[in-house]
Amino acid sequence: MNTTAIIFDLDGVIVDTAKYHYLAWKKLANTLGFEFTKEQNELFKGVSRKRCLEILLDIGKVEASQEQFDLWMVEKNEDYLAYIKDMDASEILPDVQKTLDYLKGKKVPLALGSASKNAKPILEKVDLLPYFKVIVDGTNVTKAKPDPEVFLIAAQKLNAKPENCIVFEDAVAGIEAAKAAGMTSIGIGDSKTLTNADYVFKDFTEISKEFLEGLMQ
Ligand code: BG6
Ligand code: MG
């Protein structure tokens, strides 16, 4: 019997929302009078909203009261939500749906393991919610990636052993989290950035059925 379970990150793996997170943070940085580059944005991938703002304020050397910090968190999220307002299935990354259909056909239990508090509405917008047996997102965790909590909760809810779980991730912090959970990690993105992943593919168009089948043995 196939015991493998698969956990997908959302932003940058299933949908290209990483660019909208970047634009929203860049807008805030520019309002505060400093630049925020795509290279710096790599550090934000997979990282909670709160931690992202802490890093952003460090970059800009900006001090803030708790009240001001909370207002900027809200402002960033409102800008982000405006970017994704009209999002639909056309924003699903290449061959993701094909991969999900294939895994569903093989009856592989699938979970979402995302740091985002916006994960469920995004899955609804792109019509992918029914593929996932379990959703663990930023509303369910107390510790952000690279802590393994999000993936360990997903495994537990799927009734799967961590060593039988495979994680698709685009973030350095997410690969670390998968490793810390004792799971197989598959990086989606640049192999020069995702150096700690067990495997790295540019995107799902590079992942063959044979590779997926090999994982499930
Ligand atoms: C992750 C993104 O999936 O979710 C991060 O990679 C983001 O960039 C984090 O900060 C939290 O997202 P949200 O939607 O709750 O602000
Ligand atoms: Mg991601």
mmCIF file of C-alpha atoms and ligand atoms in Angstrom:
data_model
loop_
_atom_site.group_PDB
_atom_site.id
_atom_site.type_symbol
_atom_site.label_atom_id
_atom_site.label_comp_id
_atom_site.label_asym_id
_atom_site.label_seq_id
_atom_site.Cartn_x
_atom_site.Cartn_y
_atom_site.Cartn_z
ATOM 1 C CA MET A 1 0.000 0.000 0.000
ATOM 2 C CA ASN A 2 1.140 3.506 -0.779
ATOM 3 C CA THR A 3 1.904 5.322 2.477
ATOM 4 C CA THR A 4 3.314 8.493 0.974
ATOM 5 C CA ALA A 5 1.659 11.812 1.750
ATOM 6 C CA ILE A 6 2.472 15.070 0.029
ATOM 7 C CA ILE A 7 2.472 18.557 1.523
ATOM 8 C CA PHE A 8 2.406 21.601 -0.728
ATOM 9 C CA ASP A 9 3.440 25.092 0.207
ATOM 10 C CA LEU A 10 1.135 27.676 -1.412
ATOM 11 C CA ASP A 11 2.816 30.988 -2.253
ATOM 12 C CA GLY A 12 5.392 30.490 -5.005
ATOM 13 C CA VAL A 13 4.616 26.780 -5.377
ATOM 14 C CA ILE A 14 0.943 26.557 -6.333
ATOM 15 C CA VAL A 15 0.326 30.181 -7.259
ATOM 16 C CA ASP A 16 2.651 33.030 -8.114
ATOM 17 C CA THR A 17 1.613 35.169 -5.152
ATOM 18 C CA ALA A 18 5.242 35.686 -4.073
ATOM 19 C CA LYS A 19 5.364 38.607 -6.541
ATOM 20 C CA TYR A 20 2.332 40.266 -4.901
ATOM 21 C CA HIS A 21 3.793 39.856 -1.407
ATOM 22 C CA TYR A 22 6.960 41.490 -2.793
ATOM 23 C CA LEU A 23 5.067 44.407 -4.358
ATOM 24 C CA ALA A 24 3.139 45.061 -1.138
ATOM 25 C CA TRP A 25 6.297 45.050 1.012
ATOM 26 C CA LYS A 26 8.126 47.215 -1.552
ATOM 27 C CA LYS A 27 5.292 49.747 -1.465
ATOM 28 C CA LEU A 28 5.538 49.980 2.328
ATOM 29 C CA ALA A 29 9.344 50.276 2.204
ATOM 30 C CA ASN A 30 9.129 53.044 -0.407
ATOM 31 C CA THR A 31 6.519 54.899 1.671
ATOM 32 C CA LEU A 32 8.940 54.717 4.594
ATOM 33 C CA GLY A 33 11.692 56.095 2.354
ATOM 34 C CA PHE A 34 13.908 53.137 1.489
ATOM 35 C CA GLU A 35 14.345 50.495 -1.221
ATOM 36 C CA PHE A 36 13.456 46.820 -0.950
ATOM 37 C CA THR A 37 15.056 44.556 -3.546
ATOM 38 C CA LYS A 38 14.077 41.189 -5.030
ATOM 39 C CA GLU A 39 17.199 39.701 -3.446
ATOM 40 C CA GLN A 40 16.098 40.895 -0.012
ATOM 41 C CA ASN A 41 12.645 39.477 -0.753
ATOM 42 C CA GLU A 42 14.121 35.944 -0.819
ATOM 43 C CA LEU A 43 14.396 36.223 2.980
ATOM 44 C CA PHE A 44 10.652 36.907 3.156
ATOM 45 C CA LYS A 45 9.564 33.747 1.375
ATOM 46 C CA GLY A 46 7.887 31.293 3.711
ATOM 47 C CA VAL A 47 8.238 33.717 6.601
ATOM 48 C CA SER A 48 5.267 34.966 8.660
ATOM 49 C CA ARG A 49 3.844 38.447 8.072
ATOM 50 C CA LYS A 50 5.038 39.628 11.494
ATOM 51 C CA ARG A 51 8.581 38.378 10.975
ATOM 52 C CA CYS A 52 8.660 39.922 7.475
ATOM 53 C CA LEU A 53 7.793 43.332 8.900
ATOM 54 C CA GLU A 54 10.475 42.975 11.580
ATOM 55 C CA ILE A 55 13.060 42.209 8.875
ATOM 56 C CA LEU A 56 11.794 45.056 6.671
ATOM 57 C CA LEU A 57 12.085 47.588 9.488
ATOM 58 C CA ASP A 58 15.598 46.294 10.231
ATOM 59 C CA ILE A 59 16.558 46.791 6.577
ATOM 60 C CA GLY A 60 15.224 50.373 6.627
ATOM 61 C CA LYS A 61 16.559 50.990 10.151
ATOM 62 C CA VAL A 62 13.077 52.139 11.134
ATOM 63 C CA GLU A 63 11.878 52.041 14.725
ATOM 64 C CA ALA A 64 8.189 51.615 15.470
ATOM 65 C CA SER A 65 5.852 51.512 18.432
ATOM 66 C CA GLN A 66 3.693 48.384 18.786
ATOM 67 C CA GLU A 67 0.704 50.388 17.593
ATOM 68 C CA GLN A 68 2.505 51.627 14.471
ATOM 69 C CA PHE A 69 3.848 48.109 13.793
ATOM 70 C CA ASP A 70 0.327 46.678 13.891
ATOM 71 C CA LEU A 71 -0.952 49.403 11.553
ATOM 72 C CA TRP A 72 1.767 48.621 8.990
ATOM 73 C CA MET A 73 0.899 44.903 9.191
ATOM 74 C CA VAL A 74 -2.704 45.783 8.347
ATOM 75 C CA GLU A 75 -1.639 48.189 5.596
ATOM 76 C CA LYS A 76 0.624 45.615 3.941
ATOM 77 C CA ASN A 77 -2.106 42.997 4.036
ATOM 78 C CA GLU A 78 -4.684 45.394 2.574
ATOM 79 C CA ASP A 79 -2.323 46.165 -0.317
ATOM 80 C CA TYR A 80 -1.650 42.452 -0.805
ATOM 81 C CA LEU A 81 -5.389 41.666 -0.793
ATOM 82 C CA ALA A 82 -5.941 44.377 -3.414
ATOM 83 C CA TYR A 83 -3.362 42.677 -5.665
ATOM 84 C CA ILE A 84 -5.025 39.260 -5.340
ATOM 85 C CA LYS A 85 -8.626 40.516 -5.449
ATOM 86 C CA ASP A 86 -9.313 39.335 -8.985
ATOM 87 C CA MET A 87 -7.105 36.275 -8.878
ATOM 88 C CA ASP A 88 -8.426 33.208 -10.682
ATOM 89 C CA ALA A 89 -7.284 29.793 -11.911
ATOM 90 C CA SER A 90 -5.151 31.424 -14.632
ATOM 91 C CA GLU A 91 -2.644 32.270 -11.864
ATOM 92 C CA ILE A 92 -1.977 28.638 -10.972
ATOM 93 C CA LEU A 93 1.669 27.978 -11.799
ATOM 94 C CA PRO A 94 2.477 25.781 -14.846
ATOM 95 C CA ASP A 95 1.659 22.072 -14.522
ATOM 96 C CA VAL A 96 0.581 22.372 -10.879
ATOM 97 C CA GLN A 97 -2.990 21.351 -11.666
ATOM 98 C CA LYS A 98 -1.731 18.474 -13.832
ATOM 99 C CA THR A 99 0.425 17.256 -10.928
ATOM 100 C CA LEU A 100 -2.466 17.576 -8.454
ATOM 101 C CA ASP A 101 -4.755 15.649 -10.827
ATOM 102 C CA TYR A 102 -2.152 12.927 -11.221
ATOM 103 C CA LEU A 103 -1.648 12.576 -7.448
ATOM 104 C CA LYS A 104 -5.395 12.629 -6.838
ATOM 105 C CA GLY A 105 -5.757 9.833 -9.408
ATOM 106 C CA LYS A 106 -3.183 7.841 -7.443
ATOM 107 C CA LYS A 107 -5.117 8.570 -4.221
ATOM 108 C CA VAL A 108 -2.120 10.199 -2.568
ATOM 109 C CA PRO A 109 -3.280 12.183 0.495
ATOM 110 C CA LEU A 110 -2.485 15.860 -0.023
ATOM 111 C CA ALA A 111 -2.082 18.673 2.491
ATOM 112 C CA LEU A 112 -1.384 22.368 2.260
ATOM 113 C CA GLY A 113 1.326 23.638 4.614
ATOM 114 C CA SER A 114 1.487 27.414 4.310
ATOM 115 C CA ALA A 115 2.584 30.303 6.529
ATOM 116 C CA SER A 116 -0.121 32.499 5.033
ATOM 117 C CA LYS A 117 -3.268 33.571 6.829
ATOM 118 C CA ASN A 118 -4.765 34.157 3.362
ATOM 119 C CA ALA A 119 -4.248 30.563 2.178
ATOM 120 C CA LYS A 120 -7.852 29.299 2.184
ATOM 121 C CA PRO A 121 -9.388 32.237 0.289
ATOM 122 C CA ILE A 122 -6.607 31.956 -2.305
ATOM 123 C CA LEU A 123 -7.260 28.229 -2.822
ATOM 124 C CA GLU A 124 -10.949 29.066 -3.189
ATOM 125 C CA LYS A 125 -10.246 31.782 -5.755
ATOM 126 C CA VAL A 126 -8.198 29.402 -7.918
ATOM 127 C CA ASP A 127 -10.617 26.472 -7.393
ATOM 128 C CA LEU A 128 -8.056 24.126 -5.831
ATOM 129 C CA LEU A 129 -9.547 23.726 -2.353
ATOM 130 C CA PRO A 130 -11.122 20.288 -3.059
ATOM 131 C CA TYR A 131 -7.725 18.697 -3.789
ATOM 132 C CA PHE A 132 -6.540 19.050 -0.191
ATOM 133 C CA LYS A 133 -7.592 16.693 2.556
ATOM 134 C CA VAL A 134 -5.888 18.861 5.137
ATOM 135 C CA ILE A 135 -5.085 22.576 5.264
ATOM 136 C CA VAL A 136 -2.587 23.935 7.760
ATOM 137 C CA ASP A 137 -1.912 27.641 7.400
ATOM 138 C CA GLY A 138 -0.820 30.763 9.250
ATOM 139 C CA THR A 139 -3.990 30.670 11.337
ATOM 140 C CA ASN A 140 -3.101 27.248 12.817
ATOM 141 C CA VAL A 141 0.553 27.585 13.767
ATOM 142 C CA THR A 142 2.341 29.240 16.641
ATOM 143 C CA LYS A 143 5.854 28.867 15.246
ATOM 144 C CA ALA A 144 6.775 30.071 11.762
ATOM 145 C CA LYS A 145 8.979 28.250 9.233
ATOM 146 C CA PRO A 146 11.872 27.288 9.520
ATOM 147 C CA ASP A 147 10.225 25.681 12.549
ATOM 148 C CA PRO A 148 8.747 22.345 11.387
ATOM 149 C CA GLU A 149 5.422 22.863 13.213
ATOM 150 C CA VAL A 150 3.305 23.548 10.094
ATOM 151 C CA PHE A 151 4.461 20.353 8.366
ATOM 152 C CA LEU A 152 4.302 18.196 11.506
ATOM 153 C CA ILE A 153 0.682 19.251 12.113
ATOM 154 C CA ALA A 154 -0.118 18.455 8.464
ATOM 155 C CA ALA A 155 1.464 14.985 8.778
ATOM 156 C CA GLN A 156 -0.404 14.303 11.995
ATOM 157 C CA LYS A 157 -3.729 15.361 10.457
ATOM 158 C CA LEU A 158 -3.036 13.160 7.424
ATOM 159 C CA ASN A 159 -2.137 10.278 9.746
ATOM 160 C CA ALA A 160 1.225 10.018 8.017
ATOM 161 C CA LYS A 161 4.678 9.474 9.459
ATOM 162 C CA PRO A 162 7.008 12.449 8.790
ATOM 163 C CA GLU A 163 9.505 10.185 7.021
ATOM 164 C CA ASN A 164 6.773 9.257 4.544
ATOM 165 C CA CYS A 165 5.953 12.881 3.756
ATOM 166 C CA ILE A 166 7.229 14.849 0.801
ATOM 167 C CA VAL A 167 7.194 18.637 0.855
ATOM 168 C CA PHE A 168 7.137 20.975 -2.146
ATOM 169 C CA GLU A 169 8.604 24.360 -1.172
ATOM 170 C CA ASP A 170 9.985 27.481 -2.859
ATOM 171 C CA ALA A 171 11.455 29.079 0.271
ATOM 172 C CA VAL A 172 14.756 28.552 2.026
ATOM 173 C CA ALA A 173 12.877 28.714 5.363
ATOM 174 C CA GLY A 174 10.411 26.099 4.086
ATOM 175 C CA ILE A 175 13.131 23.672 3.014
ATOM 176 C CA GLU A 176 14.695 24.053 6.478
ATOM 177 C CA ALA A 177 11.290 23.368 8.057
ATOM 178 C CA ALA A 178 10.805 20.210 5.965
ATOM 179 C CA LYS A 179 14.305 19.007 6.891
ATOM 180 C CA ALA A 180 13.698 19.697 10.569
ATOM 181 C CA ALA A 181 10.451 17.702 10.313
ATOM 182 C CA GLY A 182 12.392 14.723 8.897
ATOM 183 C CA MET A 183 10.594 14.902 5.539
ATOM 184 C CA THR A 184 11.827 14.712 1.951
ATOM 185 C CA SER A 185 12.094 18.228 0.526
ATOM 186 C CA ILE A 186 11.596 19.233 -3.082
ATOM 187 C CA GLY A 187 12.600 22.770 -3.909
ATOM 188 C CA ILE A 188 10.713 24.680 -6.578
ATOM 189 C CA GLY A 189 12.904 27.467 -7.900
ATOM 190 C CA ASP A 190 16.599 28.163 -8.200
ATOM 191 C CA SER A 191 19.049 25.417 -7.175
ATOM 192 C CA LYS A 192 21.580 28.100 -6.203
ATOM 193 C CA THR A 193 19.122 29.432 -3.609
ATOM 194 C CA LEU A 194 17.544 26.163 -2.443
ATOM 195 C CA THR A 195 20.851 24.450 -1.743
ATOM 196 C CA ASN A 196 19.555 22.323 1.151
ATOM 197 C CA ALA A 197 16.654 20.683 -0.697
ATOM 198 C CA ASP A 198 16.796 16.967 -1.501
ATOM 199 C CA TYR A 199 15.763 17.759 -5.085
ATOM 200 C CA VAL A 200 15.263 21.054 -6.924
ATOM 201 C CA PHE A 201 13.199 21.772 -10.041
ATOM 202 C CA LYS A 202 12.689 25.102 -11.748
ATOM 203 C CA ASP A 203 8.938 24.436 -11.787
ATOM 204 C CA PHE A 204 6.436 21.595 -12.133
ATOM 205 C CA THR A 205 6.937 21.369 -15.908
ATOM 206 C CA GLU A 206 10.297 19.754 -15.087
ATOM 207 C CA ILE A 207 8.788 17.067 -12.842
ATOM 208 C CA SER A 208 7.970 13.829 -14.654
ATOM 209 C CA LYS A 209 5.421 11.165 -13.753
ATOM 210 C CA GLU A 210 8.343 8.764 -13.381
ATOM 211 C CA PHE A 211 9.910 11.022 -10.766
ATOM 212 C CA LEU A 212 6.635 11.278 -8.839
ATOM 213 C CA GLU A 213 6.140 7.529 -9.026
ATOM 214 C CA GLY A 214 9.705 6.992 -7.792
ATOM 215 C CA LEU A 215 8.954 9.127 -4.744
ATOM 216 C CA MET A 216 5.994 6.980 -3.815
ATOM 217 C CA GLN A 217 7.805 3.671 -3.707
HETATM 218 C C1 BG6 B 1 4.144 32.760 2.985
HETATM 219 C C2 BG6 B 1 4.858 33.719 2.065
HETATM 220 O O1 BG6 B 1 3.548 31.739 2.261
HETATM 221 O O2 BG6 B 1 3.144 33.447 3.747
HETATM 222 C C3 BG6 B 1 5.429 34.879 2.856
HETATM 223 O O3 BG6 B 1 5.897 33.036 1.386
HETATM 224 C C4 BG6 B 1 4.313 35.552 3.637
HETATM 225 O O4 BG6 B 1 6.069 35.772 1.995
HETATM 226 C C5 BG6 B 1 3.633 34.511 4.538
HETATM 227 O O5 BG6 B 1 4.836 36.591 4.432
HETATM 228 C C6 BG6 B 1 2.484 35.092 5.344
HETATM 229 O O6 BG6 B 1 1.447 35.431 4.466
HETATM 230 P P1 BG6 B 1 0.175 36.284 4.830
HETATM 231 O O7 BG6 B 1 -0.728 36.098 3.616
HETATM 232 O O8 BG6 B 1 -0.434 35.695 6.071
HETATM 233 O O9 BG6 B 1 0.626 37.680 5.019
HETATM 234 MG MG MG B 2 6.270 29.721 -0.587
#
